[in-house]
Amino acid sequence: MRRVKQTITEYLAKEELPKRTMGSEHTSMLGMMACVSQSDFVGVNSVRLVSQYKEQFKLQMLPLPFSTRTTSIHMIWSIKSQSNSANQWLRELIIAAERD
């Protein structure tokens, strides 16, 4: 995943990371975990997602060897769907998941 022409790891790191060789790059976090499980690669992923799938992919969780900055996440939707019950349900589900 990329943001501002950087990998998400580079984007979140507080300091500039050393040069490294990338074995592969994925747009799917699940795909990345599958690749890591079948190789000697190391991947960076959210604690929540890895915790959910570490048994299935036989992954080991390690702390990051660098400091990361916090990011803000915003949820937006069309004003037309403000009172749509399905949209309200989904927004509430997302908010509840974020709190866990």
CSV table of C-alpha atoms in Angstrom, one decimal:
chain,number,residue,atom,x,y,z
A,1,MET,CA,0.0,0.0,0.0
A,2,ARG,CA,1.3,3.4,-0.8
A,3,ARG,CA,0.5,6.9,0.3
A,4,VAL,CA,2.2,10.1,-0.9
A,5,LYS,CA,4.5,8.0,-3.2
A,6,GLN,CA,5.8,6.1,-0.1
A,7,THR,CA,5.1,2.6,1.2
A,8,ILE,CA,2.8,2.8,4.2
A,9,THR,CA,5.7,1.7,6.4
A,10,GLU,CA,7.8,4.7,5.2
A,11,TYR,CA,4.8,7.0,5.6
A,12,LEU,CA,4.2,5.9,9.2
A,13,ALA,CA,7.8,5.8,10.3
A,14,LYS,CA,8.9,8.8,12.4
A,15,GLU,CA,12.5,8.6,11.0
A,16,GLU,CA,13.8,7.8,7.6
A,17,LEU,CA,14.2,4.0,7.3
A,18,PRO,CA,17.4,2.4,6.0
A,19,LYS,CA,17.6,1.1,2.4
A,20,ARG,CA,16.2,-2.4,2.2
A,21,THR,CA,15.4,-5.0,-0.4
A,22,MET,CA,11.7,-5.6,-0.9
A,23,GLY,CA,10.8,-9.1,-1.9
A,24,SER,CA,7.3,-8.1,-3.0
A,25,GLU,CA,4.7,-5.4,-2.6
A,26,HIS,CA,1.0,-6.1,-2.0
A,27,THR,CA,-2.2,-4.0,-2.2
A,28,SER,CA,-4.0,-6.7,-0.1
A,29,MET,CA,-3.0,-7.1,3.5
A,30,LEU,CA,-4.3,-10.7,3.5
A,31,GLY,CA,-2.3,-11.4,0.3
A,32,MET,CA,0.8,-10.0,2.1
A,33,MET,CA,0.2,-12.3,5.1
A,34,ALA,CA,-0.1,-15.3,2.8
A,35,CYS,CA,3.1,-14.4,1.0
A,36,VAL,CA,5.0,-13.9,4.3
A,37,SER,CA,3.7,-17.3,5.6
A,38,GLN,CA,5.2,-19.0,2.5
A,39,SER,CA,8.6,-17.3,2.5
A,40,ASP,CA,11.3,-15.8,4.8
A,41,PHE,CA,9.9,-12.2,4.1
A,42,VAL,CA,8.8,-9.8,6.9
A,43,GLY,CA,5.7,-7.7,6.6
A,44,VAL,CA,4.1,-4.8,8.4
A,45,ASN,CA,0.4,-5.0,9.1
A,46,SER,CA,-2.1,-3.9,11.7
A,47,VAL,CA,-2.1,-5.7,15.1
A,48,ARG,CA,-5.8,-6.3,14.8
A,49,LEU,CA,-5.6,-8.0,11.4
A,50,VAL,CA,-2.6,-10.1,12.2
A,51,SER,CA,-4.2,-11.1,15.5
A,52,GLN,CA,-7.2,-12.3,13.6
A,53,TYR,CA,-5.3,-14.4,11.1
A,54,LYS,CA,-1.9,-15.3,12.7
A,55,GLU,CA,-3.1,-18.9,13.4
A,56,GLN,CA,-4.3,-19.5,9.9
A,57,PHE,CA,-1.2,-18.2,8.3
A,58,LYS,CA,1.2,-19.4,11.1
A,59,LEU,CA,2.6,-15.9,11.6
A,60,GLN,CA,4.8,-14.6,14.4
A,61,MET,CA,4.1,-11.1,15.7
A,62,LEU,CA,7.1,-9.0,16.5
A,63,PRO,CA,7.3,-5.3,17.6
A,64,LEU,CA,8.3,-2.8,15.0
A,65,PRO,CA,12.0,-1.9,15.2
A,66,PHE,CA,11.2,1.8,14.7
A,67,SER,CA,8.8,4.5,16.1
A,68,THR,CA,5.6,5.3,14.1
A,69,ARG,CA,3.5,8.4,14.1
A,70,THR,CA,-0.2,8.3,14.7
A,71,THR,CA,-2.6,9.0,11.8
A,72,SER,CA,-6.1,10.3,11.7
A,73,ILE,CA,-8.8,8.3,9.9
A,74,HIS,CA,-11.9,10.1,8.6
A,75,MET,CA,-15.2,8.6,7.5
A,76,ILE,CA,-17.2,10.5,4.9
A,77,TRP,CA,-20.5,9.7,3.2
A,78,SER,CA,-22.9,11.4,0.8
A,79,ILE,CA,-25.5,13.7,2.4
A,80,LYS,CA,-28.1,11.7,0.3
A,81,SER,CA,-27.4,8.6,2.4
A,82,GLN,CA,-27.5,10.4,5.7
A,83,SER,CA,-30.8,8.9,6.7
A,84,ASN,CA,-30.5,5.7,4.7
A,85,SER,CA,-30.9,2.9,7.3
A,86,ALA,CA,-28.4,0.6,5.7
A,87,ASN,CA,-25.8,3.4,5.5
A,88,GLN,CA,-26.5,4.3,9.2
A,89,TRP,CA,-26.0,0.6,10.2
A,90,LEU,CA,-22.7,0.4,8.3
A,91,ARG,CA,-21.4,3.7,9.8
A,92,GLU,CA,-22.3,2.5,13.3
A,93,LEU,CA,-20.6,-0.9,12.7
A,94,ILE,CA,-17.4,0.9,11.6
A,95,ILE,CA,-17.4,3.2,14.6
A,96,ALA,CA,-17.9,0.2,16.9
A,97,ALA,CA,-15.1,-1.7,15.3
A,98,GLU,CA,-12.8,1.2,15.7
A,99,ARG,CA,-13.5,1.3,19.4
A,100,ASP,CA,-12.5,-2.3,19.9
